[in-house]
Coordinates of C-alpha atoms in Angstrom, one line a residue:
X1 CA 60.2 -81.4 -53.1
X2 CA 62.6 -80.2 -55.8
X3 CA 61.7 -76.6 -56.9
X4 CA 64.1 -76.1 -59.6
X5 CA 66.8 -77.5 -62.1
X6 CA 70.2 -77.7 -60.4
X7 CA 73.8 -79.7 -61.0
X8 CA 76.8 -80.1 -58.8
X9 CA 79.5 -81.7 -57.6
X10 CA 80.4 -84.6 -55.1
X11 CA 83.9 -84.0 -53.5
X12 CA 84.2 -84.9 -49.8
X13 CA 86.9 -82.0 -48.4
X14 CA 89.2 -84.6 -47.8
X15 CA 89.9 -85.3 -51.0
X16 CA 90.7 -81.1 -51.6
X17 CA 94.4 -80.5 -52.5
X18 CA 96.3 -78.8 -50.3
X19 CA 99.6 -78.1 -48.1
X20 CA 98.1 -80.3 -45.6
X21 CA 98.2 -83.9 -45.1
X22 CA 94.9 -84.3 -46.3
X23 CA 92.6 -82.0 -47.7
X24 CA 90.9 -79.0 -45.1
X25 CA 88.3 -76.2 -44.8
X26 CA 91.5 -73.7 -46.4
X27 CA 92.0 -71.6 -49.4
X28 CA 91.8 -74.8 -51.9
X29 CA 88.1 -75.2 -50.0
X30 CA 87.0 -71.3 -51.4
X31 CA 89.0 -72.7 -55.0
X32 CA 86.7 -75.3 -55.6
X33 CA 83.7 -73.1 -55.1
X34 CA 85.1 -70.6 -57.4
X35 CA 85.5 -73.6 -59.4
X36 CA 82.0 -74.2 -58.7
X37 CA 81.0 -70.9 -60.1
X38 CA 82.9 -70.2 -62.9
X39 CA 81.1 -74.2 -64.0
X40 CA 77.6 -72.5 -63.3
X41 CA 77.1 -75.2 -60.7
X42 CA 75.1 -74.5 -57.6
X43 CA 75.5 -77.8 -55.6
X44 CA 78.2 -79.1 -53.8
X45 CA 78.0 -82.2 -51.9
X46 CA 80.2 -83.7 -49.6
X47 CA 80.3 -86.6 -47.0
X48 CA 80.0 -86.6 -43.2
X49 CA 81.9 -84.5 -41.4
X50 CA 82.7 -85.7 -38.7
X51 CA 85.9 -87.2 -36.5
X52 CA 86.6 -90.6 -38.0
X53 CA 87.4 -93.5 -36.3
X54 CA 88.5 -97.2 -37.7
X55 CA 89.2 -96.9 -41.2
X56 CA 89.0 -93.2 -41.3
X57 CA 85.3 -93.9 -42.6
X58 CA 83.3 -90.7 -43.0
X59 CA 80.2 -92.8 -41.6
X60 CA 81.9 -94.1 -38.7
X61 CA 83.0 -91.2 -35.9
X62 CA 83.5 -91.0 -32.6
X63 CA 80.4 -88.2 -32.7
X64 CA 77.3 -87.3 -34.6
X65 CA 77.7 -83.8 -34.3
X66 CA 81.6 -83.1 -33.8
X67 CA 83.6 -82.3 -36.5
X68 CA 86.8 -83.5 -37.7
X69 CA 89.7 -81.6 -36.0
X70 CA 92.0 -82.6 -39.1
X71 CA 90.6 -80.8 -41.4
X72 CA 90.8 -77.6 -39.4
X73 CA 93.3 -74.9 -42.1
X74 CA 96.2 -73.8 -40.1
X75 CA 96.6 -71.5 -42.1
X76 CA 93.7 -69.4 -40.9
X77 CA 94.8 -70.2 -37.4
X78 CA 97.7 -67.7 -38.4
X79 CA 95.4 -65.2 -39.4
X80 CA 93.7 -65.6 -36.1
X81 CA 96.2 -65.3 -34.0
X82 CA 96.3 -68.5 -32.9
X83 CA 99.3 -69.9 -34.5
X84 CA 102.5 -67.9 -36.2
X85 CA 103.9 -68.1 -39.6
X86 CA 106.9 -70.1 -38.7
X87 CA 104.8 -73.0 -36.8
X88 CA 103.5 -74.1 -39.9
X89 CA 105.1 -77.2 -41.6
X90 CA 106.5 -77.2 -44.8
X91 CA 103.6 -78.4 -47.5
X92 CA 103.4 -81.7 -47.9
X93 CA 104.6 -83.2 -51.8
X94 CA 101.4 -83.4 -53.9
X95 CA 99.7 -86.6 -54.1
X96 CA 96.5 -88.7 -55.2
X97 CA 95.9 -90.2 -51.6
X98 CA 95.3 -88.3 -48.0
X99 CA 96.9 -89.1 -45.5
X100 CA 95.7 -89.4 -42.4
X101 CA 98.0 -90.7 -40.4
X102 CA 100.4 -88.1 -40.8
X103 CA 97.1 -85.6 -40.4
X104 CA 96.3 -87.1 -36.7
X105 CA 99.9 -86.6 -35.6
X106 CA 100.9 -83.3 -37.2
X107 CA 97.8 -81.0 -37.5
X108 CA 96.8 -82.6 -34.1
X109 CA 99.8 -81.3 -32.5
X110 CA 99.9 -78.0 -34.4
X111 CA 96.3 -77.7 -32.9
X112 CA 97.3 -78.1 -29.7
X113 CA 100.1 -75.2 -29.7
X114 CA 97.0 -72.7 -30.8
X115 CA 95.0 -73.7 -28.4
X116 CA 97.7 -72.6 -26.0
X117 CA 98.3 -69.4 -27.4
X118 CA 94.3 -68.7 -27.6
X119 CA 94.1 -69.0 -23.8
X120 CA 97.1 -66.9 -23.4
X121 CA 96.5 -64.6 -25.8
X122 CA 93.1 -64.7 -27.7
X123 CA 91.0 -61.2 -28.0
X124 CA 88.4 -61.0 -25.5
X125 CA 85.6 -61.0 -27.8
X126 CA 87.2 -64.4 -29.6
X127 CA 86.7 -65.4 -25.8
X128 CA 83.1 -64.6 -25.9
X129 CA 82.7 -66.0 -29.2
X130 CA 84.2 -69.3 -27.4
X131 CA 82.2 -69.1 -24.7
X132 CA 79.4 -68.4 -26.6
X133 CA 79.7 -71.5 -28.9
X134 CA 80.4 -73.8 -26.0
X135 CA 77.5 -72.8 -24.2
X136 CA 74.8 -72.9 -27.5
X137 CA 76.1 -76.7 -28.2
X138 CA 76.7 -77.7 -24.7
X139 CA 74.0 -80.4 -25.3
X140 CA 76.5 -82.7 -27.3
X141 CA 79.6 -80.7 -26.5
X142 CA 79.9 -81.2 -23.0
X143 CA 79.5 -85.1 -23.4
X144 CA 82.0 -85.3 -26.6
X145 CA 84.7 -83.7 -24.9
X146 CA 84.8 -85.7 -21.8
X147 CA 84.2 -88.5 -24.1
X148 CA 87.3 -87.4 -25.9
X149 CA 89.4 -86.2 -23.2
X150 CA 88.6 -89.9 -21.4
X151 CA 89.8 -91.9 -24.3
X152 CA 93.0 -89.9 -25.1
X153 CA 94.0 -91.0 -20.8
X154 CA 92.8 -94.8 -21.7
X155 CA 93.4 -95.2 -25.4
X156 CA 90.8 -97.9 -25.5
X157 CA 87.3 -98.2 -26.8
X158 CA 84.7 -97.1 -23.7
X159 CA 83.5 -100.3 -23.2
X160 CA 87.1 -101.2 -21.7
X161 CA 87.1 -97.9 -19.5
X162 CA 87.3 -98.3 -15.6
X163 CA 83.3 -99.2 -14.5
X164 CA 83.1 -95.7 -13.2
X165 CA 83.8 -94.1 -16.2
X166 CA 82.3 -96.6 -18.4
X167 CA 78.8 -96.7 -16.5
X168 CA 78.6 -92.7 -15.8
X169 CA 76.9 -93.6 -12.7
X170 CA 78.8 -92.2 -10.4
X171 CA 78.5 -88.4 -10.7
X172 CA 81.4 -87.5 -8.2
X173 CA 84.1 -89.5 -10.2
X174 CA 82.8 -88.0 -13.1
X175 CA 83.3 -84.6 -11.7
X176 CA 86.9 -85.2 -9.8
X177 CA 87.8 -86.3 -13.3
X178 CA 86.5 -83.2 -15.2
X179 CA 88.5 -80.9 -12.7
X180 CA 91.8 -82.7 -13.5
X181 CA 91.6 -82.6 -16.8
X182 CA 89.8 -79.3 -17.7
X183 CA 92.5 -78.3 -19.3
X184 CA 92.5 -81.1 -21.9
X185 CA 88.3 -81.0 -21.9
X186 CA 88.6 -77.1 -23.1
X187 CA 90.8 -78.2 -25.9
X188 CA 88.3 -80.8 -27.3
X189 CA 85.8 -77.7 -27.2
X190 CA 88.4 -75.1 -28.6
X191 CA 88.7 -78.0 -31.8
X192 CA 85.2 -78.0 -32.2
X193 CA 84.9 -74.4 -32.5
X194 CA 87.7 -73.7 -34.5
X195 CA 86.3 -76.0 -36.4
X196 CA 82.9 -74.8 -36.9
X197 CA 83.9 -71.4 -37.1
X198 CA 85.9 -72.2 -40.6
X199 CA 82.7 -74.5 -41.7
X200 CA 80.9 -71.6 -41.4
X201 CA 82.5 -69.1 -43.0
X202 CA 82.7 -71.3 -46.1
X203 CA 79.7 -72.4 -46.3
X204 CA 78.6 -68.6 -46.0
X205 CA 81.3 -67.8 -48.6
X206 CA 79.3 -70.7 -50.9
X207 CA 75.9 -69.3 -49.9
X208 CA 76.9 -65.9 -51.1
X209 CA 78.4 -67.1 -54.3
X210 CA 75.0 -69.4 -55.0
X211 CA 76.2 -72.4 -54.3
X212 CA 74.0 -75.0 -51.7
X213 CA 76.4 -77.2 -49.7
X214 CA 75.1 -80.4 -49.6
X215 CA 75.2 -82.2 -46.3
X216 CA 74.7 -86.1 -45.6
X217 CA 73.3 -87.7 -42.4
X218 CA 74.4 -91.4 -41.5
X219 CA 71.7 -92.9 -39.9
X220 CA 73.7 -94.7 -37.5
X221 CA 76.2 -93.7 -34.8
X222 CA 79.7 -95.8 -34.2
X223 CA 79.6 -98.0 -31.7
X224 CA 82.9 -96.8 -30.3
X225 CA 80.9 -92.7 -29.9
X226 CA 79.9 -90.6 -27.4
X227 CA 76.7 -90.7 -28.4
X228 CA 76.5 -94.3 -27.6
X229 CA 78.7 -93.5 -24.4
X230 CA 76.1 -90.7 -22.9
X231 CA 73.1 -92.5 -24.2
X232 CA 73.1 -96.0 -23.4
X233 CA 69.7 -96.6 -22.9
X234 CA 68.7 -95.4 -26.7
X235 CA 70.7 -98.7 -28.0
X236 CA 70.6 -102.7 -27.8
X237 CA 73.3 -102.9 -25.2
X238 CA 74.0 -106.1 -22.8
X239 CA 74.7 -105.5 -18.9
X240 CA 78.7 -104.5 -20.2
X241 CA 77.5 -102.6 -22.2
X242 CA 78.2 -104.6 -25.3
X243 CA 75.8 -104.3 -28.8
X244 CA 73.2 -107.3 -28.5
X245 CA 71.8 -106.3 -32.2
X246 CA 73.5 -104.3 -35.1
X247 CA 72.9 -103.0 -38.1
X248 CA 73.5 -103.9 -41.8
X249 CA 72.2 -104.8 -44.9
X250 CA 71.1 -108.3 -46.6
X251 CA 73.1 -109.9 -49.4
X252 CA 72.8 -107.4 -52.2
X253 CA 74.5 -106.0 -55.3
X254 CA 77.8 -105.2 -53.5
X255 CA 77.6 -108.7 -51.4
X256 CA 76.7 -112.1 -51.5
X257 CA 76.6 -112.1 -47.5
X258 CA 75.2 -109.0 -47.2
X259 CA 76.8 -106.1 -45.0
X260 CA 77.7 -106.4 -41.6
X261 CA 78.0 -102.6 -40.4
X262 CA 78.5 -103.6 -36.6
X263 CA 76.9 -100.2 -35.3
X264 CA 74.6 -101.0 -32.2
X265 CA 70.9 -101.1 -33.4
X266 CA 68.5 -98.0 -32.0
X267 CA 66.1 -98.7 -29.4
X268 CA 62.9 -96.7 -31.0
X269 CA 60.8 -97.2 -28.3
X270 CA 63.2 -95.6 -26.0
X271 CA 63.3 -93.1 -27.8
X272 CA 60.0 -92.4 -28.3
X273 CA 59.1 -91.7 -24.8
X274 CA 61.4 -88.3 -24.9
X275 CA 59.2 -87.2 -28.3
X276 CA 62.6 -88.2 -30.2
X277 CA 64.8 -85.6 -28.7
X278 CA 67.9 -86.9 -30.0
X279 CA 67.0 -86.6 -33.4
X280 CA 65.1 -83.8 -33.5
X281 CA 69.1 -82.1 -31.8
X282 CA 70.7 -84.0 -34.4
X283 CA 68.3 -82.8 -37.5
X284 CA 68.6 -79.2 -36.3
X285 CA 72.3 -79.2 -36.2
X286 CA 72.7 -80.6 -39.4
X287 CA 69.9 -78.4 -40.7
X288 CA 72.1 -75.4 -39.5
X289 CA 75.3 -76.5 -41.1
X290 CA 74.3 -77.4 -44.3
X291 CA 71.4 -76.2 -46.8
X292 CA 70.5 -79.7 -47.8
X293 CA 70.9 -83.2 -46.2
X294 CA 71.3 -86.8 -47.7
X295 CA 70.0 -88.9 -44.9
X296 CA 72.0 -92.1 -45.3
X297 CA 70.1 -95.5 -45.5
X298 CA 66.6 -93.8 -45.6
X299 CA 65.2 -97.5 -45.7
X300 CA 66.1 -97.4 -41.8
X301 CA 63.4 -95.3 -40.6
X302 CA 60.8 -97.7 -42.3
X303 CA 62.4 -100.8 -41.6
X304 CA 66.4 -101.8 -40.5
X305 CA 68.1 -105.1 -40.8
X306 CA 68.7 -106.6 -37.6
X307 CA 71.7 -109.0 -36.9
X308 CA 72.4 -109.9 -34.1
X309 CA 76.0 -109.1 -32.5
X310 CA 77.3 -113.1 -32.2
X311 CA 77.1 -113.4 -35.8
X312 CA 79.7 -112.9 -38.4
X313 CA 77.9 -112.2 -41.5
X314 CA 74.5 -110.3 -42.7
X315 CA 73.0 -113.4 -44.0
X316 CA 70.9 -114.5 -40.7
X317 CA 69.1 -110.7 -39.9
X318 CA 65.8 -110.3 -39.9
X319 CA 63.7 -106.6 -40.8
X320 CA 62.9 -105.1 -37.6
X321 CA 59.9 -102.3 -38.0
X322 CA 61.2 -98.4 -37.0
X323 CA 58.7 -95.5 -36.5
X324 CA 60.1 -93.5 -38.9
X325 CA 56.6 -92.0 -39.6
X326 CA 55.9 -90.5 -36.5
X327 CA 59.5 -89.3 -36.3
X328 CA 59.0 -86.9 -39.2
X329 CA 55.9 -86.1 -38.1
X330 CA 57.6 -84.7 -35.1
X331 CA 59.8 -83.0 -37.6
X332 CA 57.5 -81.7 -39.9
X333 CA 56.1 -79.2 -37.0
X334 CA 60.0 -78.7 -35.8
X335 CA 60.8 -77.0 -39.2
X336 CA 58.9 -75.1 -42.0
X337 CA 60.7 -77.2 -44.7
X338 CA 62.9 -80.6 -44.3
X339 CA 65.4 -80.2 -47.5
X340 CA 66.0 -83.6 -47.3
X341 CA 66.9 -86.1 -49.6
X342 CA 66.5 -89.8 -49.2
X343 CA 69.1 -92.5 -49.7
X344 CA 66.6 -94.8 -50.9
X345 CA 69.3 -97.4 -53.0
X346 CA 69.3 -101.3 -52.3
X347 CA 66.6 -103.0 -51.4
X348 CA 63.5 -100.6 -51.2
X349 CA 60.0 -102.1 -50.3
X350 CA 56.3 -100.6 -50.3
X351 CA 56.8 -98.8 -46.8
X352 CA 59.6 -97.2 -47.7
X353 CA 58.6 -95.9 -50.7
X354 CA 55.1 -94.8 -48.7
X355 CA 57.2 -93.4 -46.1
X356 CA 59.5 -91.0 -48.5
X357 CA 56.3 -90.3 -51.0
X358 CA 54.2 -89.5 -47.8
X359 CA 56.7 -86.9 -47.4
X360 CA 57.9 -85.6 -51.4
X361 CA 61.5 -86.4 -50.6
X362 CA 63.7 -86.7 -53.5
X363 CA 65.6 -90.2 -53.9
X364 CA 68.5 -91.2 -55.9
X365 CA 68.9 -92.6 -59.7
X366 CA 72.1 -94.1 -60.2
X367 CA 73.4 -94.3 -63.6
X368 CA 75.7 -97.3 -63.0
X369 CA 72.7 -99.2 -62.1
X370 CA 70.7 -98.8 -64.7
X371 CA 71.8 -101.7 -67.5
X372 CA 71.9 -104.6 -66.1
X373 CA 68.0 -105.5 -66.6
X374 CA 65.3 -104.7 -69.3
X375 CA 63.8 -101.6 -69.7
X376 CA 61.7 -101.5 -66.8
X377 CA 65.0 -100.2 -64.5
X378 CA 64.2 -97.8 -62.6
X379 CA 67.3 -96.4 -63.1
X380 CA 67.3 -95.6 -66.6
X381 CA 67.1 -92.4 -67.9
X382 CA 63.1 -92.7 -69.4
X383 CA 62.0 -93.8 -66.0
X384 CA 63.2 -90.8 -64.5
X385 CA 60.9 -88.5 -62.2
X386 CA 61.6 -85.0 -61.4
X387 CA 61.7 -85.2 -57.9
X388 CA 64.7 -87.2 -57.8
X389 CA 69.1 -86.6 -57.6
X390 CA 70.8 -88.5 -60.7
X391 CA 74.1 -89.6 -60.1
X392 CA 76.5 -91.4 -62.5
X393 CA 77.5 -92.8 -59.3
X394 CA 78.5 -92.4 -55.8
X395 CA 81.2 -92.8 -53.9
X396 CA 80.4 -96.2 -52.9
X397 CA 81.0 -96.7 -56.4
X398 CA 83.8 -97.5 -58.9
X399 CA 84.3 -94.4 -61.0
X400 CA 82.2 -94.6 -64.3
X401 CA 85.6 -95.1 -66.1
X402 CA 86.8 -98.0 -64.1
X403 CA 83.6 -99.3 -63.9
X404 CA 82.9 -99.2 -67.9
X405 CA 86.3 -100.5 -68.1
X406 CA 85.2 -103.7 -66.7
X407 CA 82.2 -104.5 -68.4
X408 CA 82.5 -107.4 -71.3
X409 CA 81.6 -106.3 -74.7
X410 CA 77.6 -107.1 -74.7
X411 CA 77.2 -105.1 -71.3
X412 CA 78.8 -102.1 -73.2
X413 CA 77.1 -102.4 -76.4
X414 CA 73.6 -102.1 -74.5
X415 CA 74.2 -99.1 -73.4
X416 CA 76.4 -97.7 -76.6
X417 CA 72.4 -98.9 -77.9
X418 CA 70.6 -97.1 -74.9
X419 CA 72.6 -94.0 -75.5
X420 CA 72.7 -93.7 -79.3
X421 CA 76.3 -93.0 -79.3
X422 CA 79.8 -94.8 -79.8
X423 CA 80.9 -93.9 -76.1
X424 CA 84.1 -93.3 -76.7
X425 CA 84.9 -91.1 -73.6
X426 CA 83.2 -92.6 -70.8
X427 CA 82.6 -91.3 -68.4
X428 CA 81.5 -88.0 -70.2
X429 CA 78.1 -89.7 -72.3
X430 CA 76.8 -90.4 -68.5
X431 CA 77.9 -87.0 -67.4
X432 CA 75.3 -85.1 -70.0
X433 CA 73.0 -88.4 -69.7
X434 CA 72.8 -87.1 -66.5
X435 CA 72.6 -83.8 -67.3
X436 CA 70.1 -84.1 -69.9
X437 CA 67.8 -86.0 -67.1
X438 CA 63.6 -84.5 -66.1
X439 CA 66.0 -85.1 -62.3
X440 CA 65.7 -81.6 -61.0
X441 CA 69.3 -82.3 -59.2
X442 CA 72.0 -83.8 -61.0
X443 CA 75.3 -84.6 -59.3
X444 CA 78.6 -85.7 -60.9
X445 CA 81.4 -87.2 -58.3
X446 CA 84.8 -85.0 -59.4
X447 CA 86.3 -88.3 -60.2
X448 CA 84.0 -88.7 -63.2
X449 CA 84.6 -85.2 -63.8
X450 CA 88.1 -85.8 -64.5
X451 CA 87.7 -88.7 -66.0
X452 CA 89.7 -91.4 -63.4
X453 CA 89.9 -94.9 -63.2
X454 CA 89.3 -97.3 -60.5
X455 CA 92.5 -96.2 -58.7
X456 CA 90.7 -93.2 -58.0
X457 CA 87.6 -95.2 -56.0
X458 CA 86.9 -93.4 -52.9
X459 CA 85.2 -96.7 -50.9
X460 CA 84.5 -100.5 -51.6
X461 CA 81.5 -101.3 -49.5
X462 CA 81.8 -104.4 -47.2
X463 CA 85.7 -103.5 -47.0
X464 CA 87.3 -101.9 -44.0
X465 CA 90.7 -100.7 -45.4
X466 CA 92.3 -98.9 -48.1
X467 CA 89.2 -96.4 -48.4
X468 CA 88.5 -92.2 -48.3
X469 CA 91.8 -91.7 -49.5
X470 CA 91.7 -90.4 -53.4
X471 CA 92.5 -86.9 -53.2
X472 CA 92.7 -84.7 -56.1
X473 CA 96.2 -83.1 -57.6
X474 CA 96.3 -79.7 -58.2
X475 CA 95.5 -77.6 -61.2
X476 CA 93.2 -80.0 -62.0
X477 CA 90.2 -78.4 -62.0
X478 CA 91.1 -76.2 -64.9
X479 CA 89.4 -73.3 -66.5
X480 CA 88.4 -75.8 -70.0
X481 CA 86.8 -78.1 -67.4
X482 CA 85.0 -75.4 -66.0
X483 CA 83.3 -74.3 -69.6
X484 CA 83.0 -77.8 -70.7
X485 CA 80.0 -78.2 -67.4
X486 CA 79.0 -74.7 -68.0
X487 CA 78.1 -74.9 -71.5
X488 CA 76.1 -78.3 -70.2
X489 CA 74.2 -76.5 -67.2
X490 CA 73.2 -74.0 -69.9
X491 CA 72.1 -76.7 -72.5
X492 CA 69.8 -78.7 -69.7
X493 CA 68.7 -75.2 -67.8
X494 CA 70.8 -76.1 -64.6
X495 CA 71.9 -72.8 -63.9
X496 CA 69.1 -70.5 -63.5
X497 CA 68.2 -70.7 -59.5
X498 CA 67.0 -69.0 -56.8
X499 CA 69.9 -69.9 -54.5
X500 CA 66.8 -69.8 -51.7
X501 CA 65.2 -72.9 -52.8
X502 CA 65.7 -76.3 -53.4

């Protein structure tokens, strides 16, 4: 449960400003938590991690555990040793969207130059540390860089990969291939470490500073993944290996057809015969990277929408039942506390809400969602429980400005009513609305913080292109902004915490 009265702020690092092409774990990273600070926030949430695949979606990636190599800071690499001054590239112009193209093909390159000099030139107890990280994460490690190193020979998805590296059934092939490419296999594992070796100091530089980094958990893996890859026999997969059922969501607020995700549906009773191993890796990883965790579509460990793979909308799924319960059970005597908060948004039914009661996780309240019944929405502000995370919105949402902006004049009087006030400067009356709520975690997206429009949106749900791109421009976050949420954290007793505790 909740403990104590905290606010924050959702900015994926992506969306950072920076020298690089998109935003990284650099020196704007440790500005934004000094931003952070100087705002007496103590929360800062982001989005998964991870290396993206289609779309450069957060919640799709080619691994559940890896992180994204382009958002590794060059910079440090200098200090490191790794790279030199004059191999970095000039900044890039300052702009409102990342860009990721230009991010796989420069800082990917960049990164391959330090991994040179590292195994040239690298300190011997850098070595260890290396050897030391590859060793303690060898159980998704190992698979993710073959996985990686495979598809950089093929470019393909795995499914289109020779039989014998497709199936992994064949343990010599496997093996003659690792030797030929060990080079190339190290440098997936040198990425990763890099990687989590600049996570990790800023999240410790957070830490110290009081801040709680804020992780979130997709509960689905890509279907182009190593985790699919090694573990074909935890998924609905034909004899080529092709998804047979895959996930989604019914029609709902963001679609008439509902959502047709594509990822390959879980086979739970697989998994249950290993006591859940997978998760219970994937739980403690995330757990060690990141004080609390959103898990992502919470409704799927009570229930998940089935579709199956032949069709082209959500419409025809059906619920199919998940043991979810004896999962956490599993969890509950793996871990002294599970800071976890439940993504319990869309449509939540009475085993679900047994399922994250049963267990005192937090959900979500999102003001966006909360005038367009009567005045039994759950979402408004007077049905509010303390053990709950108020949002104006997420980022699957329009920002609160573009989204006011488009309501018709009834729609906005109902809440100018609600609120008691004229609501000139939406987004700002949500922003101490949801300040002001009995939530004991409140969390603005820096979009509404600024005050942006819809160009600003940072995903469209149902939509595969054209998302995860807002960034933010520099000197934005300025020192006014910074007193304008301090003086609100003090005014609602947000900023008094035990940086311990949830």
């Amino acid at each position: 449960m909740l403990k104590q009265r905290r606010s924050g702020i959702l900015l994926h690092p992506t969306s950072l400003p920076g020298p690089q092409p998109i935003g990284s774990l650099g020196q704007e990273a440790y500005a934004f938590v000094d931003f952070l600070v100087a705002a007496r926030q103590t929360v800062w949430q982001i989005l998964p991690l991870g290396p993206t695949g289609y779309g450069d979606c957060p919640y799709s990636c080619f691994s559940a555990f890896a992180g994204n190599p382009q958002l590794i800071d060059l910079r440090q690499l200098v200090l490191s040793g790794d790279l030199k001054e004059e191999d970095l590239p000039p900044a890039v112009t300052a702009s409102d969207e990342a860009d990721y193209p230009a991010a796989a093909e420069l800082v990917v390159e960049l990164l391959g130059l330090a991994f040179q000099n590292f195994r040239t030139s690298a300190s011997t107890e850098r070595r260890q540390l290396f050897q030391e990280f590859s060793q303690k994460q060898g159980f998704w490690l190992t698979d993710y860089a073959l996985f990686e190193t495979i598809r950089g020979e093929h470019d393909e998805h795995w499914q289109n990969w020779p039989a014998e590296l497709r199936l992994l059934k064949d343990a010599s092939t496997l093996a003659a291939f690792s030797r030929e490419h060990r080079e190339t296999i190290d440098w997936h594992c040198y990425l990763q470490f890099v990687f989590f070796e600049q996570w990790r100091a800023l999240k410790s530089y957070a830490n110290q500073r009081g801040i709680l980094i804020f992780g979130d958990l997709p509960i689905f893996v890509a279907e182009n993944s190593a985790d699919v890859w090694a573990n074909k026999e935890y998924y609905y997969l034909d004899e080529n290996s092709r998804p047979t059922l895959i996930a989604g969501v019914p029609p709902d607020y963001f679609s008439s057809t509902g959502q047709r995700w594509g990822n390959p549906l879980y086979r739970w009773d697989k998994m249950a015969e290993d006591n859940f191993s997978w998760w219970r890796q994937r739980f403690r990883w995330n757990l060690e990277l990141f004080d609390i965790v959103r898990v992502d579509h919470f409704r799927g460990f009570a229930a998940c929408w089935a579709i199956a793979a032949s069709e082209e909308t959500a419409v025809n799924g059906y619920w199919m039942e998940v043991p979810g319960g004896a999962l956490f059970e599993i969890l509950k005597q793996d871990f002294t506390q599970l800071p976890i908060i439940a993504e319990d948004l869309g449509i939540i039914t009475p085993d679900v809400e047994s399922l994250r009661d049963g267990l005192q996780l937090p959900g979500m309240k999102i003001l966006q969602f909360a005038f367009d019944s009567g005045g039994d929405n759950p979402y408004l502000p007077h049905q509010h429980i303390p053990n709950a995370v108020i949002y104006t919105g997420t980022h699957d949402n329009d920002t609160t400005r573009g989204w006011w902006n488009k309501l018709d004049d009834p729609a906005r009087q109902r809440i100018r009513n609600y609120l008691m006030r004229p609501c000139h400067d939406m987004p700002w009356p949500f922003v101490e609305t949801a300040f002001a709520s009995v939530c004991k975690m409140a969390v603005i997206p820096l979009q509404d913080i600024l005050s942006l429009g819809e160009e600003s949106r940072m995903n469209t749900p149902g939509t595969a292109f054209n998302n995860w791109r807002w960034r933010a421009l520099p000197k934005t976050m300025t020192p006014e902004l910074a007193a304008r949420l301090a003086h609100l954290s003090d005014m609602f007793n947000r900023n008094l915490c035990d940086s311990t505790e949830m």
